[in-house]
Tab-separated table of C-alpha atoms in Angstrom:
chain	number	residue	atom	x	y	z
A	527	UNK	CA	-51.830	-94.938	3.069
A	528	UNK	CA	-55.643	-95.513	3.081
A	529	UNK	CA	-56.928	-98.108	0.802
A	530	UNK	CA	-60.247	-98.107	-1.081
A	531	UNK	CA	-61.609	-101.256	-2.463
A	532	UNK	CA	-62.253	-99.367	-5.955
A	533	UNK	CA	-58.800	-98.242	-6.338
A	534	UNK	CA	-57.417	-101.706	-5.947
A	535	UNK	CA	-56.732	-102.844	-9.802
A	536	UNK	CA	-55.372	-98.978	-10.472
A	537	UNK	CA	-51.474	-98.522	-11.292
A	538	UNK	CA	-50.285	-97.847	-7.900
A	539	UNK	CA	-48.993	-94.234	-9.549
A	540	UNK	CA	-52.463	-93.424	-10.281
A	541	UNK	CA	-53.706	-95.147	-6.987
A	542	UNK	CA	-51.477	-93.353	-4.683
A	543	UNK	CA	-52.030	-90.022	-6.163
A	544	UNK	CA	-55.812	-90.328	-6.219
A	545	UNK	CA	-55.786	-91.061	-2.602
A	546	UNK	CA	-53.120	-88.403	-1.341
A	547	UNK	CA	-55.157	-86.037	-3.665
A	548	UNK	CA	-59.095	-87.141	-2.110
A	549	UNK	CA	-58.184	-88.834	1.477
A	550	UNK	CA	-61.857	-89.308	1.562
A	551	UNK	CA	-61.651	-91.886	-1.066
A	552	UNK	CA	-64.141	-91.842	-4.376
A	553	UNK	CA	-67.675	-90.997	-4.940
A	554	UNK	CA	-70.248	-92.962	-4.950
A	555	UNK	CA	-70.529	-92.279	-8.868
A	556	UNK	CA	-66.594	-93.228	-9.620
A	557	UNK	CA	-67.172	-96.379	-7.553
A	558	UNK	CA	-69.519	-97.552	-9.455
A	559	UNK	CA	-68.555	-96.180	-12.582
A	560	UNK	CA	-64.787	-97.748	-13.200
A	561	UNK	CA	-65.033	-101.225	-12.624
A	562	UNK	CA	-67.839	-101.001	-16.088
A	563	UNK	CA	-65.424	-98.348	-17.586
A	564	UNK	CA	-62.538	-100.725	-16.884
A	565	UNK	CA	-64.256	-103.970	-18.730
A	566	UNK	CA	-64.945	-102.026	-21.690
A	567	UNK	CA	-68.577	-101.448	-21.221
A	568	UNK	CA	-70.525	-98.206	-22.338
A	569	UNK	CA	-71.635	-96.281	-18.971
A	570	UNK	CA	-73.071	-93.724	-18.180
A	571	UNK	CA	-72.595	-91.914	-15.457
A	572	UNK	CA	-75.668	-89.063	-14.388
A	573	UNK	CA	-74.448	-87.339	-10.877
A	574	UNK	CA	-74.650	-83.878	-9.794
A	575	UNK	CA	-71.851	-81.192	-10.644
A	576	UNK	CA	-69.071	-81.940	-8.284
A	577	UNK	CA	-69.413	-85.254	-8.587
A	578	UNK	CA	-66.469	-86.695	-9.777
A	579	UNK	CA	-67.867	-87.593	-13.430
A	580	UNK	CA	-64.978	-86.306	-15.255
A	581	UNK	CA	-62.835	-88.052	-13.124
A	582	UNK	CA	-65.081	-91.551	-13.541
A	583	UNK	CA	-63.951	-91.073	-17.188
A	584	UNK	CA	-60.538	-90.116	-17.294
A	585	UNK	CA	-58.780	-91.990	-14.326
A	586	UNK	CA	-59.866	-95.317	-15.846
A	587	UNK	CA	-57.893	-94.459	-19.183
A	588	UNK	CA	-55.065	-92.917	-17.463
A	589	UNK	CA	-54.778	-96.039	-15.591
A	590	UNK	CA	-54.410	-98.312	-18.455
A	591	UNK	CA	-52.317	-95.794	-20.684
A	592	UNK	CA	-49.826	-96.383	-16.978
A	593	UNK	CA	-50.495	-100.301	-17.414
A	594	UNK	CA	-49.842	-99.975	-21.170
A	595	UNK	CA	-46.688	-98.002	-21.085
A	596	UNK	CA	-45.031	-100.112	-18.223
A	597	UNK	CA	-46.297	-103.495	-20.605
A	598	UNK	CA	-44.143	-101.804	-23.901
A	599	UNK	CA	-47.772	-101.797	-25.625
A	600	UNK	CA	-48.405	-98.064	-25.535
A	601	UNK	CA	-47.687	-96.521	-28.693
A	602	UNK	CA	-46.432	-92.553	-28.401
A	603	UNK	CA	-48.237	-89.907	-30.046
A	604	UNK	CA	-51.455	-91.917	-31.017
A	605	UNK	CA	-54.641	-90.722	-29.596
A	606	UNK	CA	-56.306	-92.941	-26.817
A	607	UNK	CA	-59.277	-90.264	-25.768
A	608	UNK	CA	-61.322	-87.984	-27.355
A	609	UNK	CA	-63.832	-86.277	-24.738
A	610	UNK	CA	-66.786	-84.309	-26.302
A	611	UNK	CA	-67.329	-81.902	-24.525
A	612	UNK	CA	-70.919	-79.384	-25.331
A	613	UNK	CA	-69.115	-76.180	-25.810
A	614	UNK	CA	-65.575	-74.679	-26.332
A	615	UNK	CA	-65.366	-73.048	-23.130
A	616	UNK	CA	-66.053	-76.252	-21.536
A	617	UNK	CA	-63.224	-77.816	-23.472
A	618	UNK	CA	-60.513	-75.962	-22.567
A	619	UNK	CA	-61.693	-76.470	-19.011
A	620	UNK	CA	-61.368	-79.658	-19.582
A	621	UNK	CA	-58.179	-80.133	-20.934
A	622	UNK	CA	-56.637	-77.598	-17.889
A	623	UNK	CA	-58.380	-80.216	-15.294
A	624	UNK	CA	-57.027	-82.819	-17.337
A	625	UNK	CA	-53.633	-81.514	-17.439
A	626	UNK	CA	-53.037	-80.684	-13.739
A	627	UNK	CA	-53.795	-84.565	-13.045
A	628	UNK	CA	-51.715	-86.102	-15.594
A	629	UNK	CA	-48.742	-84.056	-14.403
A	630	UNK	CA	-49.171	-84.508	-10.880
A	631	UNK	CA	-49.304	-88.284	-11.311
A	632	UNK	CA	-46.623	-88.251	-13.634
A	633	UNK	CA	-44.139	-87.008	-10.462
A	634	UNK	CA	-45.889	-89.668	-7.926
A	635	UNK	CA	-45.167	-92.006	-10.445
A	636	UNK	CA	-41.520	-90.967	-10.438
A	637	UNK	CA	-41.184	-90.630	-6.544
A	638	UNK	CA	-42.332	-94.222	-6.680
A	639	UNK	CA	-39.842	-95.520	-9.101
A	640	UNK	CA	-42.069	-95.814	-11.933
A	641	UNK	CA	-40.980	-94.322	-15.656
A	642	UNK	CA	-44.310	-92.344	-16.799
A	643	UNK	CA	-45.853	-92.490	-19.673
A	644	UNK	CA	-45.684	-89.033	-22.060
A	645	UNK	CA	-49.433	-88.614	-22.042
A	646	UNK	CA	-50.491	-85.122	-24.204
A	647	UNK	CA	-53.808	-82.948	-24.004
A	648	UNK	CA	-54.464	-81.523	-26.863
A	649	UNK	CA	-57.760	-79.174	-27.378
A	650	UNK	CA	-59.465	-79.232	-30.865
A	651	UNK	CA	-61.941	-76.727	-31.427
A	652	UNK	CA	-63.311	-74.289	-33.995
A	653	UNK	CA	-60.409	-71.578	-31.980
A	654	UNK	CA	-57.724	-74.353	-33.365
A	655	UNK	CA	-55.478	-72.905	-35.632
A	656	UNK	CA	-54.526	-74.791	-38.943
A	657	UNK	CA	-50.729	-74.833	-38.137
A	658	UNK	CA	-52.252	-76.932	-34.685
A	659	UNK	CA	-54.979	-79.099	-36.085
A	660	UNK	CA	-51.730	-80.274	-38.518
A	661	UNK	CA	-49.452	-80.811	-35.615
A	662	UNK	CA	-52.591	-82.888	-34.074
A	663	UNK	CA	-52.711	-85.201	-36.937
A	664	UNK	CA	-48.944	-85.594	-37.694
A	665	UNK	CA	-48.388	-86.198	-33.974
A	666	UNK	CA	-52.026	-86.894	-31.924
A	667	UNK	CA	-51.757	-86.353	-28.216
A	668	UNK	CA	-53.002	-88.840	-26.652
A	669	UNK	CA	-56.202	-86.566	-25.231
A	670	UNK	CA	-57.981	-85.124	-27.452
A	671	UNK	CA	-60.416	-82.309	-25.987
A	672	UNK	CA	-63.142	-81.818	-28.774
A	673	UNK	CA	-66.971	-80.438	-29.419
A	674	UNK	CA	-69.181	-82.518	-31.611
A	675	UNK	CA	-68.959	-79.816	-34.241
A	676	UNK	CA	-64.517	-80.478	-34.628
A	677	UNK	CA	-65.505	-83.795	-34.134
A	678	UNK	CA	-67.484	-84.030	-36.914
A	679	UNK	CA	-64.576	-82.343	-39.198
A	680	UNK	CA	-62.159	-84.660	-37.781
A	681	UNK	CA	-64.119	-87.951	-38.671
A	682	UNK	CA	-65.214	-86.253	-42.313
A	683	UNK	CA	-61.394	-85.434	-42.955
A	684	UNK	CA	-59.298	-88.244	-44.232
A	685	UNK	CA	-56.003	-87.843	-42.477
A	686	UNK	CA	-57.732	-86.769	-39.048
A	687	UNK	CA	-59.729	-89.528	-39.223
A	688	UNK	CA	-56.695	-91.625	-40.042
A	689	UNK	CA	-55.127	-90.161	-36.858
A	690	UNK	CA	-58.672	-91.120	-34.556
A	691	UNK	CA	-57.934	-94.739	-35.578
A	692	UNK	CA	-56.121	-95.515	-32.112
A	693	UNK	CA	-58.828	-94.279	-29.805
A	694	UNK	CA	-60.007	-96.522	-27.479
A	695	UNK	CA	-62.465	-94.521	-25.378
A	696	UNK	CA	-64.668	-91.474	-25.981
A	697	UNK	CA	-66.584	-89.994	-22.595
A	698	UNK	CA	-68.861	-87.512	-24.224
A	699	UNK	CA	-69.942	-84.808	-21.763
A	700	UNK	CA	-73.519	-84.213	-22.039
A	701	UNK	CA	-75.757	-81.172	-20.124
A	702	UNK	CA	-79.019	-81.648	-19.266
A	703	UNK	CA	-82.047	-79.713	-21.271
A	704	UNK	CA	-83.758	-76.663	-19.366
């Protein structure tokens, strides 16, 4: 297995996945993205579409949900992540390419002895049903997908808000102006 200097502080799970899955190793915009992702700092990361920004965001808190779980200090059904994503339709894109990922590293984690973590997606949106923006709050997924207009509801709603207390990183998806 090929080994890229970036990778090296990732839960080999996540590691070995992200390097069967892109042989060619990370962009330049992940590379220099995680390790200031990884000490907590606010980044920003402006590349071109195809990138790998989504990816900059997400494997970085996928990585220490891994570390978290395998410490005993990951709590289930809190929410870690909520991603703001500009529009709905972007959302549930989001949450599909966020989904595929967490699965597939889920079984490399298993092939390499490793217990995964349960980590859930969940979308909130203004297509959310009330029966589902209930189930969110009595039992967050650890992803939440939102827009900045559910957001907004969530944060002015007592017992959403209550349920937001756990997150610990928020990428917010932004789209350039014409």
């Amino acid at each position: 297995s090929q080994s890229f200097p970036a990778l090296a502080d990732f839960h080999p799970a996540v590691r070995t996945w992200f390097e069967r899955t892109f042989p060619f190793g990370p962009t330049p915009p992940q590379e220099h993205a995680w390790p200031s992702i990884a000490a907590g700092n606010d980044t920003l990361v402006a590349a071109p579409t195809g990138s790998g920004k989504t990816l900059s965001a997400f494997l970085v808190s996928i990585d220490q949900l891994y570390k978290r779980h395998e410490a005993g200090t990951l709590i289930a059904n809190t929410a870690q992540v909520v991603y703001v994503s500009p529009l709905k339709a972007l959302a549930v894109d989001i949450s599909e390419n966020l989904t595929r990922p967490l699965d597939q590293i889920a079984a490399v984690a298993l092939e390499l002895g490793y217990q995964p973590p349960v980590l859930r997606v969940g979308v909130r949106s203004g297509d959310t049903t009330s029966s589902q923006r209930s189930s969110m709050v009595r039992k967050p997924p650890e992803f939440i997908v939102t827009t900045p207009e559910s957001l907004y509801l969530m944060v002015t709603a007592e017992k959403s808000r209550n349920a937001l207390r756990t997150v610990r990183t928020c990428p917010l998806h932004t789209s350039p102006s014409p």
